[in-house]
PDB file of C-alpha atoms in Angstrom:
ATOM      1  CA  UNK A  79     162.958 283.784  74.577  1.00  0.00           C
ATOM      2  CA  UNK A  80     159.277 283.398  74.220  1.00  0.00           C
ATOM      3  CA  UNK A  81     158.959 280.243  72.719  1.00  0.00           C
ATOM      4  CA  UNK A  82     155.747 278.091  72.930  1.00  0.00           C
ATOM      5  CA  UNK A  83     156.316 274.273  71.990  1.00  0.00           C
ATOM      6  CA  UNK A  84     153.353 272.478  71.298  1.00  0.00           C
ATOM      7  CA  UNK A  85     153.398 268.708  70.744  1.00  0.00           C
ATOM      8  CA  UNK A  86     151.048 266.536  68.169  1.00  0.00           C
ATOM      9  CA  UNK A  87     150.375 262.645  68.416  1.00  0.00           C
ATOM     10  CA  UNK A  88     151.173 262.821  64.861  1.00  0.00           C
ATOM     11  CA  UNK A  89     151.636 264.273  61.513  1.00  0.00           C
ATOM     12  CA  UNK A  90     148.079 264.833  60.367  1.00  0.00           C
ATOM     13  CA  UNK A  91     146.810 265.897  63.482  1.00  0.00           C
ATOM     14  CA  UNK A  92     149.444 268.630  63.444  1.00  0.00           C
ATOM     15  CA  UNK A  93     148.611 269.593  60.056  1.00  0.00           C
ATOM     16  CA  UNK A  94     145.200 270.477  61.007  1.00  0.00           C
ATOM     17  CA  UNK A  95     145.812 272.033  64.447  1.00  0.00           C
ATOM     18  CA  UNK A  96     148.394 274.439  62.634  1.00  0.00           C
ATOM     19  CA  UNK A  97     146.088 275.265  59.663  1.00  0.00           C
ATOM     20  CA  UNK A  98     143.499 275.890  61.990  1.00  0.00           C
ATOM     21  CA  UNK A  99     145.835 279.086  64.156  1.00  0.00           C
ATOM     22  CA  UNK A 100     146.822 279.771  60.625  1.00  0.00           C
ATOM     23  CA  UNK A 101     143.739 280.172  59.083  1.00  0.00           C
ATOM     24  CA  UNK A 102     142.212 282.310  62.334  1.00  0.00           C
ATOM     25  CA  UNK A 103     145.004 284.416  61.944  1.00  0.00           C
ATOM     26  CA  UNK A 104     144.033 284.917  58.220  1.00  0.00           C
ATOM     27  CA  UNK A 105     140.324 285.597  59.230  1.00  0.00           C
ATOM     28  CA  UNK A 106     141.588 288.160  62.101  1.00  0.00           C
ATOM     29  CA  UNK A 107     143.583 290.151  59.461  1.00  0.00           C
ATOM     30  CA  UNK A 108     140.859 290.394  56.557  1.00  0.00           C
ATOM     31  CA  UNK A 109     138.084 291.796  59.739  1.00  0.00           C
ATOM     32  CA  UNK A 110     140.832 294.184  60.960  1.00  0.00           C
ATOM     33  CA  UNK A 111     142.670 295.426  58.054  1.00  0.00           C
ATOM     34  CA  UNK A 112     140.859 293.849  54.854  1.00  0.00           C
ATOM     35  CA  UNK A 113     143.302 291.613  53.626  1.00  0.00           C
ATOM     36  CA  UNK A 114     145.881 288.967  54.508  1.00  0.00           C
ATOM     37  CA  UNK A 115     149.269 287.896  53.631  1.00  0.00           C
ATOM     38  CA  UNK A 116     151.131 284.700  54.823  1.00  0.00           C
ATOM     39  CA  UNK A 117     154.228 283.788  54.209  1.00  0.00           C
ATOM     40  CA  UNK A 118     155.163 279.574  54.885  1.00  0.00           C
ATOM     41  CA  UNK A 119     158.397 277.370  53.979  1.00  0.00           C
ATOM     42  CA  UNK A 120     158.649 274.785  51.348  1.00  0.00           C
ATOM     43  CA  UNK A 121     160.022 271.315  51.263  1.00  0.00           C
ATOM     44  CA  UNK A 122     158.562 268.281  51.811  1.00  0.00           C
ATOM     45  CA  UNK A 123     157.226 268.892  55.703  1.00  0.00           C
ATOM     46  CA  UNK A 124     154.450 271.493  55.302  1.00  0.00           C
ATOM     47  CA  UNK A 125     152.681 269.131  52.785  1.00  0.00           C
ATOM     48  CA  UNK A 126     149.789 268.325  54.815  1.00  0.00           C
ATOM     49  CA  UNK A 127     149.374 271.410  56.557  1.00  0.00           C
ATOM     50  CA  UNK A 128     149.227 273.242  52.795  1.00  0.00           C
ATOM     51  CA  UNK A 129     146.575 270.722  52.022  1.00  0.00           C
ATOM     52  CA  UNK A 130     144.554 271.505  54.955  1.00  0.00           C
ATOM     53  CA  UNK A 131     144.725 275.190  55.329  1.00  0.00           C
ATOM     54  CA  UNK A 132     143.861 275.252  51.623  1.00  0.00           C
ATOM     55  CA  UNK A 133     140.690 273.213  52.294  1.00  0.00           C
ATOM     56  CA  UNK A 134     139.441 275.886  54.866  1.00  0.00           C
ATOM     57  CA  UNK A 135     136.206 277.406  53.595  1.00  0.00           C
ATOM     58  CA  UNK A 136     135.560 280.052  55.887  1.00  0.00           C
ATOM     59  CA  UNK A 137     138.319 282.693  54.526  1.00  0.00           C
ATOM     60  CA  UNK A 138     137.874 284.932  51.987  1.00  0.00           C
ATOM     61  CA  UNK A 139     140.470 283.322  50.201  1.00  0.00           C
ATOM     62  CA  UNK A 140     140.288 286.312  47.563  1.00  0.00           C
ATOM     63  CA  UNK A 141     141.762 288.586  49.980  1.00  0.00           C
ATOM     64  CA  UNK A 142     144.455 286.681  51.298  1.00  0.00           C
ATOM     65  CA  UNK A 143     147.849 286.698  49.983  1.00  0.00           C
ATOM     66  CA  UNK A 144     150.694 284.075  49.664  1.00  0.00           C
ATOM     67  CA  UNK A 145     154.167 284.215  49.685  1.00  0.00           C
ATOM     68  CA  UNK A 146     157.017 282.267  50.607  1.00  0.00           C
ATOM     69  CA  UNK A 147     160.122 282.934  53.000  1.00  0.00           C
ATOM     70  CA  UNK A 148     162.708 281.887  50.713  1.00  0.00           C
ATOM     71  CA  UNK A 149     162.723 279.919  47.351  1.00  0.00           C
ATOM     72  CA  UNK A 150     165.318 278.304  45.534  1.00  0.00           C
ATOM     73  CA  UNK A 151     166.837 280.192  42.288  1.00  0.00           C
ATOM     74  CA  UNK A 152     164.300 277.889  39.625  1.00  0.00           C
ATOM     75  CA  UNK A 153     161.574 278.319  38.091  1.00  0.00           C
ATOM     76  CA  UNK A 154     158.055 277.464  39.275  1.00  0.00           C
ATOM     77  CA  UNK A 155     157.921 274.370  36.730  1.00  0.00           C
ATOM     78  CA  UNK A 156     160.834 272.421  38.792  1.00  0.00           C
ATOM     79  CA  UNK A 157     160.476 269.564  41.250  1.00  0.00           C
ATOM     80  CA  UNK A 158     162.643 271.675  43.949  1.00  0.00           C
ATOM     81  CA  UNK A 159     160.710 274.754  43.435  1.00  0.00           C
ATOM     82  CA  UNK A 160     158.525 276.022  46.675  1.00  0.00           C
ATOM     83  CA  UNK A 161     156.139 277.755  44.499  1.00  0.00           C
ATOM     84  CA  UNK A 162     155.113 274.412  42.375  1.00  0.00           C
ATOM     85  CA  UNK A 163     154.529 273.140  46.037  1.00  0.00           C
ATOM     86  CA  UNK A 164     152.300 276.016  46.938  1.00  0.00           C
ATOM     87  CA  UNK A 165     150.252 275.955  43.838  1.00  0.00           C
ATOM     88  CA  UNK A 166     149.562 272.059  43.804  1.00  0.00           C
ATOM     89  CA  UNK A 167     148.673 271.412  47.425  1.00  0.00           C
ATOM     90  CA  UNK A 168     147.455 274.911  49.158  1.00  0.00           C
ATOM     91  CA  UNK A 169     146.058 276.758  46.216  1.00  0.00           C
ATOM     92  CA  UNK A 170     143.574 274.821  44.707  1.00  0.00           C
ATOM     93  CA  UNK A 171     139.732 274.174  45.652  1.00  0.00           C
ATOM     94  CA  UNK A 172     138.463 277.347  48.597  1.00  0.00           C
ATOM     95  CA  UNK A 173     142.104 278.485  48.178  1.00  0.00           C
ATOM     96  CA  UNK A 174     142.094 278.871  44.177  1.00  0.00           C
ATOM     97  CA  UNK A 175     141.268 282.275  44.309  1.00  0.00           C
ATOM     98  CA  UNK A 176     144.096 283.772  47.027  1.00  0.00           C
ATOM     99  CA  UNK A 177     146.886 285.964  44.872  1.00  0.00           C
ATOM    100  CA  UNK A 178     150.508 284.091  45.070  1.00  0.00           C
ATOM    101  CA  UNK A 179     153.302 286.333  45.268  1.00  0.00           C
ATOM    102  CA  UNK A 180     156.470 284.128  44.049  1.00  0.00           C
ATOM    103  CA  UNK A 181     160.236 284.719  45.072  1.00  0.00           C
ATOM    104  CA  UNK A 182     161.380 283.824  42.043  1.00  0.00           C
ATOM    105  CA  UNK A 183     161.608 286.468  38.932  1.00  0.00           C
ATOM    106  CA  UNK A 184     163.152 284.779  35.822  1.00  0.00           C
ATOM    107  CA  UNK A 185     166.995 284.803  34.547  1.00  0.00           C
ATOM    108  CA  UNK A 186     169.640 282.258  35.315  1.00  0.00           C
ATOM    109  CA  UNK A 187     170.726 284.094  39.068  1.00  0.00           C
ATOM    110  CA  UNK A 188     169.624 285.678  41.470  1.00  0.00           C
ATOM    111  CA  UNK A 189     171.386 289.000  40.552  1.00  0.00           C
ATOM    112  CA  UNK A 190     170.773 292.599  41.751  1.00  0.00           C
ATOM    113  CA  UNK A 191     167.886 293.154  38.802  1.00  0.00           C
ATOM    114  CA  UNK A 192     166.294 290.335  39.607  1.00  0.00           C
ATOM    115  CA  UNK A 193     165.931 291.130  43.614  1.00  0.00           C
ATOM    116  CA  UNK A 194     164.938 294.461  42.228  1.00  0.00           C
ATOM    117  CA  UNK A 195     162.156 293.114  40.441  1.00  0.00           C
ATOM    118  CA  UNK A 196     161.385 290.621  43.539  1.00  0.00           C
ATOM    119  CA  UNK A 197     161.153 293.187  45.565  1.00  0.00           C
ATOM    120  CA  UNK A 198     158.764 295.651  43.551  1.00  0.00           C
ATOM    121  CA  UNK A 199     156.307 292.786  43.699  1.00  0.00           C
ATOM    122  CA  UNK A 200     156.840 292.393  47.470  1.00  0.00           C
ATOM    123  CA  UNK A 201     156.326 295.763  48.876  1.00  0.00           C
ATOM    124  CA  UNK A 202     152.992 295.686  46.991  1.00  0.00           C
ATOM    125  CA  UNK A 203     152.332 292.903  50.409  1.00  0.00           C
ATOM    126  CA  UNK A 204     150.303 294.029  53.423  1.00  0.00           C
ATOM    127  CA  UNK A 205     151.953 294.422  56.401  1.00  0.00           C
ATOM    128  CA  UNK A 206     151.806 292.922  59.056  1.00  0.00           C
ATOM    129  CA  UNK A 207     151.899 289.583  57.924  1.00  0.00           C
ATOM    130  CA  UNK A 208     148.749 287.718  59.215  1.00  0.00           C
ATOM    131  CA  UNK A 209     150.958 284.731  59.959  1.00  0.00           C
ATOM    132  CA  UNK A 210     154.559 283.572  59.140  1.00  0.00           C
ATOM    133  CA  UNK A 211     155.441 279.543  59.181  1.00  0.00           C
ATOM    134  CA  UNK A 212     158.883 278.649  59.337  1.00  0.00           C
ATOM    135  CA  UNK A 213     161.124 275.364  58.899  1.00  0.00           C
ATOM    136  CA  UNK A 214     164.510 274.018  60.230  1.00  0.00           C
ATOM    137  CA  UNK A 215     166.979 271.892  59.036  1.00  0.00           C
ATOM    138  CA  UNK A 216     169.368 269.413  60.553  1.00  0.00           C
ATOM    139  CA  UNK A 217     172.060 272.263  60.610  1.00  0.00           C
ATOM    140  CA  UNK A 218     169.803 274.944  62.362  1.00  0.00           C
ATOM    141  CA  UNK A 219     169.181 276.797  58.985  1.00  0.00           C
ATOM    142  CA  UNK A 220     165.339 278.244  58.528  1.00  0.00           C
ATOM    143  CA  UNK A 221     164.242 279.989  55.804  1.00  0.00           C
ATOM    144  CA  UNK A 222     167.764 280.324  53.677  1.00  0.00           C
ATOM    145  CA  UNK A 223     169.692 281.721  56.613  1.00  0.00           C
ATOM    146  CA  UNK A 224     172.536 279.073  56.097  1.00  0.00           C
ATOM    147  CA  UNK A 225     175.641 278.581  58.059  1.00  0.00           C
ATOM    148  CA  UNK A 226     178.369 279.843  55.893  1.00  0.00           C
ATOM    149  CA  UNK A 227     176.215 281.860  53.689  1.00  0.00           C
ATOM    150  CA  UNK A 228     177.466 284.524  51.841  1.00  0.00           C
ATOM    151  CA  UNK A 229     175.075 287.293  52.894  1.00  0.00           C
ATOM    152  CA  UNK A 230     173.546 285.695  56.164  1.00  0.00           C
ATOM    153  CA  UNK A 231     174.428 288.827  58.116  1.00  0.00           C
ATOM    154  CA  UNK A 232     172.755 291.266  55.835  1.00  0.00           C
ATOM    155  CA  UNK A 233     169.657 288.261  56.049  1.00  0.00           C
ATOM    156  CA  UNK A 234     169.221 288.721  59.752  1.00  0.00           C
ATOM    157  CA  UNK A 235     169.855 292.392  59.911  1.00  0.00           C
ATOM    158  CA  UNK A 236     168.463 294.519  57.121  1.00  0.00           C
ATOM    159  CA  UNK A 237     164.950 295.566  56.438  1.00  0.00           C
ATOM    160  CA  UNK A 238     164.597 293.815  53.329  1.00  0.00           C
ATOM    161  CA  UNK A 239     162.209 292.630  51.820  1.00  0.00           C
ATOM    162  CA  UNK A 240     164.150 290.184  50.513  1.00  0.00           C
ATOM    163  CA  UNK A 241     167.972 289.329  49.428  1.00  0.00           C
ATOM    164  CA  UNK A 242     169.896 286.682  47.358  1.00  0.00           C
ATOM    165  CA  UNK A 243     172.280 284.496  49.143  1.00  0.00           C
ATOM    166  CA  UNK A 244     174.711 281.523  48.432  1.00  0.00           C
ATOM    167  CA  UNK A 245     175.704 278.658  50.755  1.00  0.00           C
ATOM    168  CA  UNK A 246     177.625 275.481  51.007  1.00  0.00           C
ATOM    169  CA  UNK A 247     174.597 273.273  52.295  1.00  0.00           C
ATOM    170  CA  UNK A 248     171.506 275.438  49.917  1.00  0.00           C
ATOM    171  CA  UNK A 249     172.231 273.503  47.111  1.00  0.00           C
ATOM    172  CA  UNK A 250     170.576 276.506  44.241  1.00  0.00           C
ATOM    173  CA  UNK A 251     171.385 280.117  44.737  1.00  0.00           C
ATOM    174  CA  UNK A 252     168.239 281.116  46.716  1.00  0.00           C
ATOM    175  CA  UNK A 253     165.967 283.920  47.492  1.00  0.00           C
ATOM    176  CA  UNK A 254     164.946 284.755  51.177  1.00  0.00           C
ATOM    177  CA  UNK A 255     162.966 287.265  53.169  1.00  0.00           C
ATOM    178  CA  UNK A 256     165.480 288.962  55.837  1.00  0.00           C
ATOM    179  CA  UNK A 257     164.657 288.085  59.091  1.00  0.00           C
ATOM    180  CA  UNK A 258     163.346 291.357  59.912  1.00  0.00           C
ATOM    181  CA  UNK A 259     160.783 291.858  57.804  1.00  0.00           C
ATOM    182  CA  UNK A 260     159.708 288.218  58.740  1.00  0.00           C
ATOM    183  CA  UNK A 261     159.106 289.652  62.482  1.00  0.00           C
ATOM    184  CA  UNK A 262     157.020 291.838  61.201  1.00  0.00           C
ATOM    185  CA  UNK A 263     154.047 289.337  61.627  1.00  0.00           C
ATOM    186  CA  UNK A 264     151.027 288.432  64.165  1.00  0.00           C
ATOM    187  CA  UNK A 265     151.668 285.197  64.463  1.00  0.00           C
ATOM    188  CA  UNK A 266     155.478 284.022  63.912  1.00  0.00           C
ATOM    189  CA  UNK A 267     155.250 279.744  64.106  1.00  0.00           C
ATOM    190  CA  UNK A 268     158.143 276.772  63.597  1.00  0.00           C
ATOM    191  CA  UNK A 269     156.743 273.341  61.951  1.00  0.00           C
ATOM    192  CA  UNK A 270     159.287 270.583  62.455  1.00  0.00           C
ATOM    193  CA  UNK A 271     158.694 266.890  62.336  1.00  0.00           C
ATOM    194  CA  UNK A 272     161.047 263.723  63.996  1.00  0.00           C
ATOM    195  CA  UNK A 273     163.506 263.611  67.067  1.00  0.00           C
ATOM    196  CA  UNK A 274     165.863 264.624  64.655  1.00  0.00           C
ATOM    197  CA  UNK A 275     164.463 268.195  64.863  1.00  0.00           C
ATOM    198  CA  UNK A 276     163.644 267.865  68.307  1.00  0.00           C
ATOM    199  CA  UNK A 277     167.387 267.703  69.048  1.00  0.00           C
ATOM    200  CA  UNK A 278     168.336 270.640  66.826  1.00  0.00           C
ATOM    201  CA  UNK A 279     166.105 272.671  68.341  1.00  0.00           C
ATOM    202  CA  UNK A 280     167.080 272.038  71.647  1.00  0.00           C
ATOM    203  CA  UNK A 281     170.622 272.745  70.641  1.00  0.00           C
ATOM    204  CA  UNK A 282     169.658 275.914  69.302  1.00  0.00           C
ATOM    205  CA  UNK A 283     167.794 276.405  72.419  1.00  0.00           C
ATOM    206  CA  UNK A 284     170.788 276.668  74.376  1.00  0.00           C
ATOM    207  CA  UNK A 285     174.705 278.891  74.181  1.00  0.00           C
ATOM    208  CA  UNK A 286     176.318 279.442  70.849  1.00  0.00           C
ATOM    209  CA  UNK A 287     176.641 281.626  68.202  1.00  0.00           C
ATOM    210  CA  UNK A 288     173.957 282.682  65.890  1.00  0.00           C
ATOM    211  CA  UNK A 289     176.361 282.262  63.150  1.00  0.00           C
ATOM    212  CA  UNK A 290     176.633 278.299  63.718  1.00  0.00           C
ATOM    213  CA  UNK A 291     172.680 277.853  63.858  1.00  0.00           C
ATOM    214  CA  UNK A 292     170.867 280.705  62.340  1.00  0.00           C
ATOM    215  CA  UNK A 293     167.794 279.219  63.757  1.00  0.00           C
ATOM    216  CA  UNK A 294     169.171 281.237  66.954  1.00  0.00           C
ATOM    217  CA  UNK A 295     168.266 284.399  64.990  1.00  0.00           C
ATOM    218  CA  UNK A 296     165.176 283.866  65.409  1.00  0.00           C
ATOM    219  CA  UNK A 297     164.454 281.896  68.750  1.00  0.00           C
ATOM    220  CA  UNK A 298     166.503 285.308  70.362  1.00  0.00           C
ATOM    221  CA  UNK A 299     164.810 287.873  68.543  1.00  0.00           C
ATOM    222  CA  UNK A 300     161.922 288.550  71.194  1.00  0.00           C
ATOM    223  CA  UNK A 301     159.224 287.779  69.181  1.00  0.00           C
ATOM    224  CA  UNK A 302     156.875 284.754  70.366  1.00  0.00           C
ATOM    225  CA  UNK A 303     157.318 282.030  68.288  1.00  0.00           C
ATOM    226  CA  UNK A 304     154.939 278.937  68.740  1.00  0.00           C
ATOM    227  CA  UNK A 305     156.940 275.407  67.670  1.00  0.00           C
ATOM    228  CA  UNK A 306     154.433 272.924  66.460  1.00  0.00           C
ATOM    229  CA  UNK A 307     156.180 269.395  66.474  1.00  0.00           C
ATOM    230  CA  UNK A 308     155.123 265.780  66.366  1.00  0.00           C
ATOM    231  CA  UNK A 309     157.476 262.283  66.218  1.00  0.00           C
TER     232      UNK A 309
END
């Protein structure tokens, strides 16, 4: 494992300090290859750290693109959609003019036309990404690679883009990039907040099967990952 754990006094100050590496990886991408994309996690952590790297005036926001690693099966209008997130507290003021590439593509479920048409809007993304921000929850999952779910092998395996999958604990059908395709970045990071998520990822730190804490996946996969984390 190459893992990189970096520790904040608080929230705020690690909202800054990781829109800051986020934002030079942005600015890194556009000199060397002309554009950006990103891909970050929804929920109610990355909050401040949307706010912030939105606020960042030195990118040429118009060639940077957003995406998200996974989204819940609803449409951009509901409370528990990632995208509303996105668009209220990242994309607005310097970062109003980026392109946002959702998950979500209409119709009731996540069925095999609708990844299709995911998809077709996805491979239209620059690759590498510039920089990929992940989450964790209390039962190891990050990005929708849930214990239990119903595709969570094909997640971590194929080439993707991205796939539909189903799990006890997701709540929605959901959305997610496969893991591989998420490696395929320059700077690979995991935000987490509280002891809680301390714990969990010292768990997943240690022996057990992927399959119990999918978190593992990524922790294992050789790629440096740098774990910002504050109380």
């Amino acid at each position: 494992m190459t893992i990189d754990r970096r520790t904040f006094a608080d929230k705020p100050t690690l909202a800054i300090e990781l829109a800051e590496a986020v934002a030079d990886r942005i600015r890194t991408a556009i000199a060397e290859r002309g554009a950006a994309a990103i891909a970050v996690s929804g929920g109610s952590t990355p909050a401040r750290f949307f706010q912030a790297l939105g606020k960042t005036k030195d990118i040429d926001w118009s060639k940077v693109i957003v995406t998200l690693v996974d989204e819940r099966w609803v449409d951009e209008t509901n409370s528990r959609s990632n995208a509303l997130l996105v668009n209220e507290r990242m994309l607005q003021g310097p970062a109003a003019t980026a392109r946002f590439f959702p998950l979500y593509s209409g119709g009731d479920e996540p069925d095999a036309a609708a990844v299709v048409r995911t998809n077709a809007l996805l491979a239209q993304l620059p690759e590498p990404f510039a920089a990929v921000v992940l989450g964790m929850g209390s039962d190891g999952h990050t990005a929708s690679f849930f214990p239990g779910g119903d595709t969570l092998s094909e997640a971590l395996t194929a080439d993707g883009p991205a796939i539909a999958i189903r799990a006890p604990g997701a709540g929605e059908p959901r959305i997610t990039f496969t893991l591989p395709r998420l490696l395929r970045t320059d700077g690979l990071y995991l935000h987490i907040e509280g002891e809680e998520k301390a714990d969990v990822l010292d768990t997943a730190l240690g022996d057990g099967p992927i399959e119990d804490m999918p978190i593992r996946a990524v922790l294992r996969s050789g790629h440096a990952v740098t774990v910002y984390w504050c109380p």
